[in-house]
Short mmCIF file of C-alpha atoms in Angstrom, two decimals:
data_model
loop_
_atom_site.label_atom_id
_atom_site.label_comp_id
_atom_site.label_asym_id
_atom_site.label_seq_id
_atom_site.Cartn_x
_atom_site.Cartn_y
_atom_site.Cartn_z
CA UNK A 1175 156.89 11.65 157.45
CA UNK A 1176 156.77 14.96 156.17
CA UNK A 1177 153.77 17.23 156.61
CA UNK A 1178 151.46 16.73 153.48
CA UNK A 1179 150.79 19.37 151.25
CA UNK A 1180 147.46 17.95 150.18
CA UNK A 1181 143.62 20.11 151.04
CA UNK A 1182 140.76 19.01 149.87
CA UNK A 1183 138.40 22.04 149.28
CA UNK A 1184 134.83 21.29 150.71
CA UNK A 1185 133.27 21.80 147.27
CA UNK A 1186 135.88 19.84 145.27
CA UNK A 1187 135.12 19.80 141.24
CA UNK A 1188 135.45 16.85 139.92
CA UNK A 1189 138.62 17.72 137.64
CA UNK A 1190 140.02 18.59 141.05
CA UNK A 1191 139.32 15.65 142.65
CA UNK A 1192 140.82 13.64 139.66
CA UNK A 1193 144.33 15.30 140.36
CA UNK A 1194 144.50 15.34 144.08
CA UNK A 1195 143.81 11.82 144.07
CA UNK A 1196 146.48 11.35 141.43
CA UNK A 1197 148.79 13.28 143.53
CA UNK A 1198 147.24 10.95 146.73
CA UNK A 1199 147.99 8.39 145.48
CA UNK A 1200 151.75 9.44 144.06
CA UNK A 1201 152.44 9.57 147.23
CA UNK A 1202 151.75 6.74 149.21
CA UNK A 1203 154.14 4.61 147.91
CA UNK A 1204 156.66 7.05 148.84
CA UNK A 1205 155.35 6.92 152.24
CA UNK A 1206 154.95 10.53 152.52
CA UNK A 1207 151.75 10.33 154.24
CA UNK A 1208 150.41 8.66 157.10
CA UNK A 1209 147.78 6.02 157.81
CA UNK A 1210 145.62 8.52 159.34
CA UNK A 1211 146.39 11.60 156.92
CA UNK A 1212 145.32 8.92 154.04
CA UNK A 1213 142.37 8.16 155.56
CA UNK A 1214 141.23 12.10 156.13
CA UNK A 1215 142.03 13.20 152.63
CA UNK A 1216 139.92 10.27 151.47
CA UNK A 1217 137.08 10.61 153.74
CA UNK A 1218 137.06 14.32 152.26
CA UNK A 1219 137.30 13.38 148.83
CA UNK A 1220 134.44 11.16 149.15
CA UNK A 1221 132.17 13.16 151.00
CA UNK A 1222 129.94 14.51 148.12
CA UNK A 1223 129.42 13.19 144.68
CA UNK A 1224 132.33 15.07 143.01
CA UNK A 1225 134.91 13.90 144.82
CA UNK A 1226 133.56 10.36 144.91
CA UNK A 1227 133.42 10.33 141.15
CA UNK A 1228 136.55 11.58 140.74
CA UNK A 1229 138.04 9.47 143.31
CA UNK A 1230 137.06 6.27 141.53
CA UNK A 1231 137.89 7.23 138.24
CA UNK A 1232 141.74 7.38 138.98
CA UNK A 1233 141.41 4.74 141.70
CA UNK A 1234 139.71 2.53 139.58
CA UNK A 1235 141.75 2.85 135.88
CA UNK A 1236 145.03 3.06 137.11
CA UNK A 1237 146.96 0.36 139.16
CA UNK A 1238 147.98 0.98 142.64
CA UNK A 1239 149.38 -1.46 144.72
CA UNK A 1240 148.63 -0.89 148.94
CA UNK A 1241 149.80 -2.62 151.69
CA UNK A 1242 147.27 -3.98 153.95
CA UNK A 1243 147.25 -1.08 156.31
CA UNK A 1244 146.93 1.68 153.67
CA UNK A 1245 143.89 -0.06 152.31
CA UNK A 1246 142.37 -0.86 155.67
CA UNK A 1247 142.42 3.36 155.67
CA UNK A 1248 141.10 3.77 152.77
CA UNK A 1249 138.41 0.98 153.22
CA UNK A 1250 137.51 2.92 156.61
CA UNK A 1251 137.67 6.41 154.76
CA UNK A 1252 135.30 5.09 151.66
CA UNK A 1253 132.52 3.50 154.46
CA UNK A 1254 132.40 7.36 155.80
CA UNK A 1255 129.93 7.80 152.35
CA UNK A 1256 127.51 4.59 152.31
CA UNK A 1257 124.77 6.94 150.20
CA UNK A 1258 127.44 8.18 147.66
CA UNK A 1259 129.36 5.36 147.06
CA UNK A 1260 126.69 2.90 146.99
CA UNK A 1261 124.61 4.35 144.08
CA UNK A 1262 128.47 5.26 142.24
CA UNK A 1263 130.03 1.65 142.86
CA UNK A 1264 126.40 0.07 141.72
CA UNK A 1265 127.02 2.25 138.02
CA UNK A 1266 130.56 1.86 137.88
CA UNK A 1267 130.45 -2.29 138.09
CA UNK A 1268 127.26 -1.78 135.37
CA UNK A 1269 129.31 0.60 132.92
CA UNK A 1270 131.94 -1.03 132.87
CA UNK A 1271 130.75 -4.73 131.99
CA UNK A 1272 128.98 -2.97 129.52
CA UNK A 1273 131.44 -0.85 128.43
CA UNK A 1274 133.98 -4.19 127.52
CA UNK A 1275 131.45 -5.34 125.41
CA UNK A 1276 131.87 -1.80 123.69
CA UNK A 1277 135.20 -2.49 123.36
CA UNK A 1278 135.10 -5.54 122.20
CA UNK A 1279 132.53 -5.50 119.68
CA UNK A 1280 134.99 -2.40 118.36
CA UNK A 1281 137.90 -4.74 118.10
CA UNK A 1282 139.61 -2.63 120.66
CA UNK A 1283 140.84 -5.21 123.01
CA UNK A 1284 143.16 -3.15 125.00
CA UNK A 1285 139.84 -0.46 125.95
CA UNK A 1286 137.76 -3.84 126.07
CA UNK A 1287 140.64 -5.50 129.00
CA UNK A 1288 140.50 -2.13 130.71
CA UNK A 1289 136.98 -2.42 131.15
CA UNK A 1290 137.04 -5.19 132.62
CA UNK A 1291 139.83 -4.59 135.23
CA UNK A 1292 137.33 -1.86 136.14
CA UNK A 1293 135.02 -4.09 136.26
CA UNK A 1294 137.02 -6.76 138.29
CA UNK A 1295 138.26 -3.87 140.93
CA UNK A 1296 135.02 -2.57 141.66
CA UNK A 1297 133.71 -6.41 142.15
CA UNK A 1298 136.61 -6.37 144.69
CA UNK A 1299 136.31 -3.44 146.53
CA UNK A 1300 132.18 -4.24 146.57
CA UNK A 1301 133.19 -6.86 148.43
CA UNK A 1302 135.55 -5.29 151.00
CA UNK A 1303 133.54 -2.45 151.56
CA UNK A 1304 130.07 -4.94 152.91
CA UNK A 1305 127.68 -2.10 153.04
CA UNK A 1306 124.22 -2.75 153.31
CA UNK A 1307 123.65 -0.06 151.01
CA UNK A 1308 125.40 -0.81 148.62
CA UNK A 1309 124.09 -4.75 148.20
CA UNK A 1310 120.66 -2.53 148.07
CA UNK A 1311 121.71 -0.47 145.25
CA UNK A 1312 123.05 -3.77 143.26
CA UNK A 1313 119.58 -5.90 144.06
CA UNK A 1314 117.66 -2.67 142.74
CA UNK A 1315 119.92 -2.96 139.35
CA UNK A 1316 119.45 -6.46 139.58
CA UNK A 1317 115.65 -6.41 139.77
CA UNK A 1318 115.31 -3.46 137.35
CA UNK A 1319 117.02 -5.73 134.42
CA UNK A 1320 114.71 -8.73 135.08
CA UNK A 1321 111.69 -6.64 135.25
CA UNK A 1322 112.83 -4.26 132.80
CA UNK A 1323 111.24 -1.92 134.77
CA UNK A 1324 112.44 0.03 138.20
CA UNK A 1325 114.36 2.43 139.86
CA UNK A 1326 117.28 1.81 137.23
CA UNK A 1327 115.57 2.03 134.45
CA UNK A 1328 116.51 5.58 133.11
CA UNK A 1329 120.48 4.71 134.11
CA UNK A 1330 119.87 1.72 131.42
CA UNK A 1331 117.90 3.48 128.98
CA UNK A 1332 119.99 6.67 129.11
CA UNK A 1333 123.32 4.56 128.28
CA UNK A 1334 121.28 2.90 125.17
CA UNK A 1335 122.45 -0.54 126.70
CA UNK A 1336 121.34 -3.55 124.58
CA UNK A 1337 120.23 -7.04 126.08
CA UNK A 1338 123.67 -8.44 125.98
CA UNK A 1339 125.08 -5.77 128.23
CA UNK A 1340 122.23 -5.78 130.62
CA UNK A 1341 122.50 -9.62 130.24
CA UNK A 1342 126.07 -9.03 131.28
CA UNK A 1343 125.37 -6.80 133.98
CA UNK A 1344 122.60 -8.73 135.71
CA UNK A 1345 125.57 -11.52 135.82
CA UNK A 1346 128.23 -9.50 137.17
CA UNK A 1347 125.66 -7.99 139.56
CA UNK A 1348 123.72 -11.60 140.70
CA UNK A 1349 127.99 -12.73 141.56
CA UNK A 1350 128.69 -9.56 142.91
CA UNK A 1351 125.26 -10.43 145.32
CA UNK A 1352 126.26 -13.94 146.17
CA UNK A 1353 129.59 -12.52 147.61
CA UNK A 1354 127.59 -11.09 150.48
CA UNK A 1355 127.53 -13.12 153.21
CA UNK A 1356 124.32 -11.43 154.43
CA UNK A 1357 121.81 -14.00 153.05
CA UNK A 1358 119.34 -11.14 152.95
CA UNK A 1359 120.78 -9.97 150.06
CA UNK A 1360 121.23 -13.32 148.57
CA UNK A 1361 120.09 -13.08 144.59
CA UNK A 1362 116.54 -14.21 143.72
CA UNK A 1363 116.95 -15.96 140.79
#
């Protein structure tokens, strides 16, 4: 293992957190970094809303395959930032359902199956990351749509979504809810 070149500043931009996790993740597969080096330049990417966002938007788009052990680090790193990631992963899973119905309705079927690999890997790491706040966040999405009225409310209004992407949100988000094996989250309707 060489000695990695990678620092993340304390007040990463987001266009800098975008390309260091780029380069991050560049380098895993050529094992040029260790367990615990992956795990401290991911705990620092994710420790303020910046680097969080643009963590996820490379992590999330692009395809990277991880062994067990490099995930288990990066699992551990991303449960450093409950209160970041749980409001981020909670919009990300909504955007992006609603965003393939964008797609879709646009005839743009490679944007629309994009979306919804999005979609499907935030689902998944939801589920590996089992924190509390986070199944909070999602019930508080959840109950705005049904209520049309909450603490989501703006989020929805501000991204003009119509009822068949809140209707596809509120599904996404009552399976998403049902994956938690905390039956206090368990979905209410």
């Amino acid at each position: 293992m060489s000695e990695t070149t990678l620092q993340i500043p304390s007040s990463v931009t987001f266009e800098e957190a975008i390309h260091l996790t780029q380069e991050l993740l560049e380098q895993i597969p050529l094992k040029q970094l260790t367990e615990e080096q992956i795990y401290t330049l991911v705990k620092d990417l994710v420790n303020n809303l910046n680097g969080a966002r643009g963590f996820f938007v490379v992590y999330l788009t692009d395809e990277y395959s991880l062994d067990p052990s490099v995930y288990r680090a990066v699992i551990s790193a991303l449960k450093t930032s409950p209160e970041i990631l749980s409001q981020l992963l909670t919009k990300n899973l909504a955007m992006s359902t609603a965003m393939a119905i964008t797609h879709t309705r646009n005839n743009d079927l490679q944007m629309a199956q994009q979306s919804k690999n999005v979609q499907q890997r935030t689902a998944q790491l939801i589920e590996d990351l089992q924190l509390p706040n986070l199944f909070e966040e999602l019930k508080k999405l959840h109950q705005t749509i049904e209520n049309q009225e909450g603490s989501y409310q703006s989020f929805l209004d501000k991204w003009k979504y119509d009822a068949e992407q809140r209707q596809a949100i509120h599904q996404i988000v009552s399976k998403t809810i049902e994956g938690n094996p905390n039956e206090n989250f368990a979905s209410s309707s």
